[in-house]
XYZ file of C-alpha atoms in Angstrom:
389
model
C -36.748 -12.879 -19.876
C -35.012 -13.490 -16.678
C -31.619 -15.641 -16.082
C -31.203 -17.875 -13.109
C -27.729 -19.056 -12.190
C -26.504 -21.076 -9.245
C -23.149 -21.383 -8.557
C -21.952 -23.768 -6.080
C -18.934 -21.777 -4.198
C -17.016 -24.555 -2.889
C -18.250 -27.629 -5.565
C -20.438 -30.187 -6.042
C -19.444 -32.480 -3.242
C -19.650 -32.017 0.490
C -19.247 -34.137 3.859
C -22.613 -34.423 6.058
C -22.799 -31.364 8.671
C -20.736 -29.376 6.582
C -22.731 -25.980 5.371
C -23.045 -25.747 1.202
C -23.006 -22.444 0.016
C -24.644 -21.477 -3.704
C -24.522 -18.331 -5.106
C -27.619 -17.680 -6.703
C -28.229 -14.689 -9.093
C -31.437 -13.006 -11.135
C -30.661 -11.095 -14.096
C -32.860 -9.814 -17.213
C -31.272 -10.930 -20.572
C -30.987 -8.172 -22.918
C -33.606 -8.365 -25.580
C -32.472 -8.711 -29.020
C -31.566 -6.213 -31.555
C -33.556 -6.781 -34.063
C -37.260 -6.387 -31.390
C -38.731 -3.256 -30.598
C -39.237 -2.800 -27.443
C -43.521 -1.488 -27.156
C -43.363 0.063 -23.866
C -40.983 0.716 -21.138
C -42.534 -2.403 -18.959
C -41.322 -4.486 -22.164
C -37.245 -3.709 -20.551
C -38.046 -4.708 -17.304
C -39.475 -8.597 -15.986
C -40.793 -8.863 -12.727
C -40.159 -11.483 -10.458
C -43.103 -12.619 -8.205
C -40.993 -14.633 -5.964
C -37.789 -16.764 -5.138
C -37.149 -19.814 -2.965
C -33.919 -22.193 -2.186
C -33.734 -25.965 -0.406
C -31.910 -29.033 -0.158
C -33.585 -32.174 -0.721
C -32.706 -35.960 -0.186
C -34.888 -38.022 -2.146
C -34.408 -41.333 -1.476
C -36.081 -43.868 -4.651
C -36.512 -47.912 -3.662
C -37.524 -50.368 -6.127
C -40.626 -53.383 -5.940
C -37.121 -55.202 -3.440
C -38.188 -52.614 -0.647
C -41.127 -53.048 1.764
C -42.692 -50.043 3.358
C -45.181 -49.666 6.357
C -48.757 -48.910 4.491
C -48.909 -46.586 7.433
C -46.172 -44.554 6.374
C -47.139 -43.820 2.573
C -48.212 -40.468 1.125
C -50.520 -40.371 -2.147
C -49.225 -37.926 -4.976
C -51.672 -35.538 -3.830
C -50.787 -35.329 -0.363
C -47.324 -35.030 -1.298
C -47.961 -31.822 -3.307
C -48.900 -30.172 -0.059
C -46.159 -31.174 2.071
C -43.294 -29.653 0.644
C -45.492 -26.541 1.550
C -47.045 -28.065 4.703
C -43.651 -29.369 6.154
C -45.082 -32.786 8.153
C -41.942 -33.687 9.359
C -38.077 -34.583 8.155
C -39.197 -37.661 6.419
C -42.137 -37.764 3.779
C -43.094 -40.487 1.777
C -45.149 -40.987 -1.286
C -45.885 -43.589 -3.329
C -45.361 -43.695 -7.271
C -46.340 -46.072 -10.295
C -45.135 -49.612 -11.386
C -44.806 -50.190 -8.155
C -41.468 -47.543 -6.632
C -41.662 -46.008 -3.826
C -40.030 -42.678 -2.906
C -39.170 -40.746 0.010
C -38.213 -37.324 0.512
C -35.644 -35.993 3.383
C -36.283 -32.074 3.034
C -34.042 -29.920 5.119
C -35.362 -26.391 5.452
C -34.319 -23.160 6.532
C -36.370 -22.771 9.365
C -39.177 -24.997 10.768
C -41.525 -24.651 7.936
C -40.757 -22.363 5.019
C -37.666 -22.117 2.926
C -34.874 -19.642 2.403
C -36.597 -16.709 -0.104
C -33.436 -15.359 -2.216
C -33.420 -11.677 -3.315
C -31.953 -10.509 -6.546
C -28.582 -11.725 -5.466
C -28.183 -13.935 -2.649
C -25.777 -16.425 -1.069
C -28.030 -19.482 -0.070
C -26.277 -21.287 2.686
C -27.550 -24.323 4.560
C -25.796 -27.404 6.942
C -26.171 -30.613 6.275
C -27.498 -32.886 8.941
C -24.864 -35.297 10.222
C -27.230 -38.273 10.225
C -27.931 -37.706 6.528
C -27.346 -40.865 4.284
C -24.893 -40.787 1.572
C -25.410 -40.210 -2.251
C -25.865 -43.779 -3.718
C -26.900 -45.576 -6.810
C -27.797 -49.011 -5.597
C -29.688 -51.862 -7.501
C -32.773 -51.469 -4.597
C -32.016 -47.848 -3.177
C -30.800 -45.081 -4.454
C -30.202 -41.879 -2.591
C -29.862 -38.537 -4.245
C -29.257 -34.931 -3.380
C -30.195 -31.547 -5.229
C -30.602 -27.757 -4.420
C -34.837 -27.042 -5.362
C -34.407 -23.384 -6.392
C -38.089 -22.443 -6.948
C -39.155 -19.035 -8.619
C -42.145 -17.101 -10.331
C -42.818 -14.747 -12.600
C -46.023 -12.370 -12.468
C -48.422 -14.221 -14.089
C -46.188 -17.139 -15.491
C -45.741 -20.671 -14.173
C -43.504 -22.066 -11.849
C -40.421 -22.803 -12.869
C -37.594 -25.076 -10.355
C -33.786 -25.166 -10.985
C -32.269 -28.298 -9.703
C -28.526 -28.339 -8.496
C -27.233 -31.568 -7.844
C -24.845 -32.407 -5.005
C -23.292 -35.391 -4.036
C -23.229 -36.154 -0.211
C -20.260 -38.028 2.177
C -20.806 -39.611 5.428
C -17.683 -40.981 7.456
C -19.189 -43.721 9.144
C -18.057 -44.171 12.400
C -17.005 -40.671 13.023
C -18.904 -39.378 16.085
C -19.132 -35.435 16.047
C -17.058 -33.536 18.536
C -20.046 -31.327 19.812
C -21.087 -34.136 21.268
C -18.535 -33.967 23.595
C -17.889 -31.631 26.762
C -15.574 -28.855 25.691
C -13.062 -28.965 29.082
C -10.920 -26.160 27.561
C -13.798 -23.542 28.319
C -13.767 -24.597 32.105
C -10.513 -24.677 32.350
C -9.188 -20.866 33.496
C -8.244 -18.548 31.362
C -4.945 -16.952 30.710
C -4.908 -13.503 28.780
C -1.282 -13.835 28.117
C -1.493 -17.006 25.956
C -2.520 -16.994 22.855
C -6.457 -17.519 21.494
C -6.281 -20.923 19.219
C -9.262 -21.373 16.927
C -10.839 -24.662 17.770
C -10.883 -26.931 14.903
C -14.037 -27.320 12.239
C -15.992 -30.211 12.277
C -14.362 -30.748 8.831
C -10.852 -30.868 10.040
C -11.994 -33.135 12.685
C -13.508 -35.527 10.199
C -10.475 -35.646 8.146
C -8.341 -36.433 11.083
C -10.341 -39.111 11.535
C -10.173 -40.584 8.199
C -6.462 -40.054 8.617
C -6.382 -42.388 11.776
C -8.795 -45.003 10.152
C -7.228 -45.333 6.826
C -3.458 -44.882 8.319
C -0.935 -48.099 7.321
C -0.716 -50.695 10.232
C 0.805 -54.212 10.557
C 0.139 -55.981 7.342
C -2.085 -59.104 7.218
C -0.944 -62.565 6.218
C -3.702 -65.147 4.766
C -3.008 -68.693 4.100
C -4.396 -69.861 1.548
C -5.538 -73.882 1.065
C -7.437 -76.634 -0.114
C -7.772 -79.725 0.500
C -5.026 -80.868 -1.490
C -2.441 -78.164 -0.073
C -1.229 -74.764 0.371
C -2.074 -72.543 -2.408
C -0.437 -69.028 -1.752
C 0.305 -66.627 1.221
C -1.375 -63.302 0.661
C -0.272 -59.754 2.193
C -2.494 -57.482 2.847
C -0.836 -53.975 3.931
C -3.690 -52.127 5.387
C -7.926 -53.350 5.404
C -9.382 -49.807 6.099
C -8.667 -47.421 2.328
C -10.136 -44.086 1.510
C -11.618 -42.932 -2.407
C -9.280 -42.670 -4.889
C -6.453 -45.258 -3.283
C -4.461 -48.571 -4.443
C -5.271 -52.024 -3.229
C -2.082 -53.420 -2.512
C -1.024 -56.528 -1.681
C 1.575 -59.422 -2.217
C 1.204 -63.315 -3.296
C 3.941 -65.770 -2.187
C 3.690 -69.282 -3.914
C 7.346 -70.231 -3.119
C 5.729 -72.206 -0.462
C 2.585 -73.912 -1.954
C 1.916 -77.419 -2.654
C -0.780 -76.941 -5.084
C 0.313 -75.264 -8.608
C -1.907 -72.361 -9.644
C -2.366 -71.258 -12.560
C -3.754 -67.897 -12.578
C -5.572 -65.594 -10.209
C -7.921 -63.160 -10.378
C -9.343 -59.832 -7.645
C -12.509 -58.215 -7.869
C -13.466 -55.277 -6.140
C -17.361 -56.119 -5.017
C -19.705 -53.894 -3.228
C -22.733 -55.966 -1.091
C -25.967 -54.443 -0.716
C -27.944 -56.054 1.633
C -31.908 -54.423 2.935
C -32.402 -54.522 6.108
C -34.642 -57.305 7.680
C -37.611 -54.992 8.113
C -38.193 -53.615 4.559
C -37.225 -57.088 2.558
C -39.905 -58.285 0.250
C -39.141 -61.727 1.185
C -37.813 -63.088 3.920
C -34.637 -65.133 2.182
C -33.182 -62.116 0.115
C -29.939 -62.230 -1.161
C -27.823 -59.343 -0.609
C -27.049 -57.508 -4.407
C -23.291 -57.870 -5.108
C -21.838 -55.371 -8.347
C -18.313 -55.426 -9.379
C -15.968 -52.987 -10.112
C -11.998 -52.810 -10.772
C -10.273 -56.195 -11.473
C -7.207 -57.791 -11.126
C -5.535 -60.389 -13.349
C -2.718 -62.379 -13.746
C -1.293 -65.772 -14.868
C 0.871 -67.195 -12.098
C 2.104 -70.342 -13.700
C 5.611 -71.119 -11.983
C 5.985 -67.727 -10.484
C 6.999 -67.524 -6.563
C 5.489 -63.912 -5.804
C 3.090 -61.706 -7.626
C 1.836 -58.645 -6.991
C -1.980 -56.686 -6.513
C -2.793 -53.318 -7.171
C -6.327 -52.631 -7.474
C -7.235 -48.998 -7.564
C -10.728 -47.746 -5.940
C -12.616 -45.573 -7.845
C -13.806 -41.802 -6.956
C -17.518 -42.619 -8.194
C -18.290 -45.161 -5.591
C -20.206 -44.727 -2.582
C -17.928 -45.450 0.757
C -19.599 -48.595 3.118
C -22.765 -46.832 5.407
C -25.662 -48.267 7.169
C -29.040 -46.605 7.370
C -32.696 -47.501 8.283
C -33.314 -49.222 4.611
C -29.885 -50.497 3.441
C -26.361 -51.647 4.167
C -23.579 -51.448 1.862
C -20.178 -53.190 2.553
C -17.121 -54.008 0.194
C -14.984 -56.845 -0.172
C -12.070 -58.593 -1.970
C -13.465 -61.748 -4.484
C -10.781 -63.607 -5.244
C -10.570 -66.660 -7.815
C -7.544 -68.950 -7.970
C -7.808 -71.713 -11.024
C -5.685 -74.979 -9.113
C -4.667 -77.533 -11.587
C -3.982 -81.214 -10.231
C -1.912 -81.991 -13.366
C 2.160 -82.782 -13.029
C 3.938 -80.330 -15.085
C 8.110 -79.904 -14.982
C 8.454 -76.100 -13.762
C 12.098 -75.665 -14.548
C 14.307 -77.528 -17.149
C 17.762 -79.013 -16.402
C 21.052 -77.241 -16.685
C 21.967 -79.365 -19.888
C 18.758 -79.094 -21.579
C 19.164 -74.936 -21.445
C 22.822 -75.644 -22.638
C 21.493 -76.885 -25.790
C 18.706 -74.337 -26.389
C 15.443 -75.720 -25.074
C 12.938 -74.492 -23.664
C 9.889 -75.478 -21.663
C 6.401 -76.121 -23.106
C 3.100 -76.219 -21.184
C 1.321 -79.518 -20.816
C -1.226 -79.289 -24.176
C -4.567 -79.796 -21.662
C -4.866 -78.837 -17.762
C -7.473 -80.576 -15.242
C -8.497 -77.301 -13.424
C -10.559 -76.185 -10.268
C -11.665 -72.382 -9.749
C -11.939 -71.967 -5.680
C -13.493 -68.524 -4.391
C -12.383 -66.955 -1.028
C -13.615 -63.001 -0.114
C -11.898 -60.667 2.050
C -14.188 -57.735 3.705
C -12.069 -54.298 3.698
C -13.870 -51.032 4.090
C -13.640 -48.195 2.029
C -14.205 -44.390 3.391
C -14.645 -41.426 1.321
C -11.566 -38.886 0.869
C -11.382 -34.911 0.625
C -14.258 -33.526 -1.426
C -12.280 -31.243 -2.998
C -10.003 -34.265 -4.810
C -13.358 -35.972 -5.637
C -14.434 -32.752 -7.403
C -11.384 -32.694 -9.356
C -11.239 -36.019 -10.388
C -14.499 -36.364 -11.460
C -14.500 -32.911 -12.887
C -18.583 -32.068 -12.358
C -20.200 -29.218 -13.086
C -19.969 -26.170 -10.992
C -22.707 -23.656 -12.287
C -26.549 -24.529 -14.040
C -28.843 -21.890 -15.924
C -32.230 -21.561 -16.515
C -33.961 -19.032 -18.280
C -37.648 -18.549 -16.843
């Protein structure tokens, strides 16, 4: 029996255009003690062949239109994972899902073939999508480590990554490298010109970074309601929402308040079933409080590492926003109690019944991923899969 393992060097989770690296290493398991070994070709398995490569496959539900001109049957898509027909393959499935696979090779046509021991290495393409678990898309990554024995089956090994995209960062290859036509002087010393990886987390730095705070005020018909704060609208993975409520001001008493951290999913015109479809809206962390004659209250909503950052691609868009809910009452109520009545040991009691209105105001912020390596550690995924062919 042979043992596949595939180790993934620098974890599970990676920025697009950075390279992933995965150990990957054959070995025969001992047989047991208590067997005989027959003959001497009994010690030894042979391995017919090996193969390694990333794949994107990218599942839609009956929400999600496609082009009939652009769908593969079952059987056609068989061949073309051999018979590369481009970067984008589709194929249709059952109960009506639809799937498409993104397969980046080594090469133009035929995949990285690993030896007994090998370190498969591959880049991610920049204008990959993001891992994502939406309610009509889903995106999802894995290493496809095919292998053979003589006269056996195939059997695959699938390695599951999980996939960042910084949205708005434009690569600096892009750009004209002036240093290298500038002259060169022997007597200064050679700096190493930063990764693409440094460069993208210098540019998270300068999107997430604190600027001036933002003041919102909030009313109804009837009156002021709060004044919110807002420190900063731009937040990476793993961060506090924070923010500040000032009632010393308002006109209209609220009661209690509540913040919901929503993600919006919204298809893109081309590929909606219908023509009026809602975007989906899920919710995550939440926020509550009972403000009842307080002046200033407090948010601190944290973002979780699961979540997919905001992106945009061909198929979907996904954005995130603040849902508030304040509950107004209309009703007179006595917020503070006269000097002689706390003299003489009373104390205030809430009106028995409360007319109430709920009003709903949302606040778009966007959310970009963080380091991979804190993501790895906070979710704590698994680093190395077996499989025993």
């Amino acid at each position: 029996m042979i043992e596949v393992t595939a180790k993934l060097v620098r974890g599970p989770v990676y920025l697009a255009g950075e390279s992933v690296e995965c150990y990957i290493t054959f070995s025969n398991t001992p047989a047991p003690i208590h067997k005989r070994s027959q003959s001497n070709s009994d010690a030894f398995e042979s391995l017919a062949w090996a193969s390694a490569q990333i794949h994107c496959q990218c599942t839609t539900n009956s929400k999600v239109s496609y082009p009939d001109g652009n769908l593969f049957t079952a059987e056609e898509m068989s061949t073309a994972n051999t018979e590369v027909k481009g970067d984008m393959l589709y194929y249709q499935q059952s109960q009506g899902f639809y799937s498409v696979i993104f397969a980046y090779l080594q090469g133009k046509a035929n995949p990285k073939i690993v030896s007994i021991s090998d370190l498969y290495s591959e880049v991610l393409p920049s204008e990959a999508p993001p891992s994502y678990r939406g309610q009509a898309v889903k995106y999802s990554y894995k290493i496809t480590i095919g292998m053979q024995r003589v006269n056996c089956p195939i059997k695959l090994l699938r390695v599951p990554l999980r996939v960042l995209v910084v949205s708005g960062f434009q690569d600096a290859s892009l750009c004209g490298d002036s240093e290298e036509l500038a002259p060169s002087n022997p007597f200064l010393q050679i700096q190493q010109k930063e990764t693409p990886f440094d460069l993208a987390m210098q540019a998270l730095q300068n999107l997430t970074a604190k600027r001036s705070p933002n003041f919102y005020n909030i009313t109804k018909s009837q009156g002021k309601v709060v004044r919110f704060c807002l420190f900063k609208q731009a937040y990476k993975l793993g961060e506090d929402i924070v923010g500040t409520f000032d009632f010393s001001e308002a006109t209209v008493p609220c009661v209690q308040f509540s913040v919901v951290l929503q993600s919006e999913e919204e298809i893109a015109p081309g590929c909606r079933r219908w023509a009026k479809q809602s975007p989906a809206v899920v919710s995550y962390t939440k926020y509550h409080e009972v403000c009842l004659s307080l002046k200033h209250s407090q948010l601190i909503l944290p973002i979780p590492l699961h979540i997919t950052p905001g992106f945009t691609t061909d198929l979907v868009t996904l954005q995130w926003r603040l849902h508030f809910e304040f509950v107004t009452s209309d009703t007179q109520m006595i917020h503070e109690l006269p000097s002689s009545d706390l003299e003489n040991g009373n104390v205030w009691r809430g009106p028995p019944t409360l007319n109430i209105e709920t009003m709903v105001w949302n606040l778009p912020i966007k959310i970009y991923p963080t380091t991979p390596l804190q993501i790895s550690q906070g979710l704590q995924t698994q680093l190395k899969h077996r499989l025993a062919v």
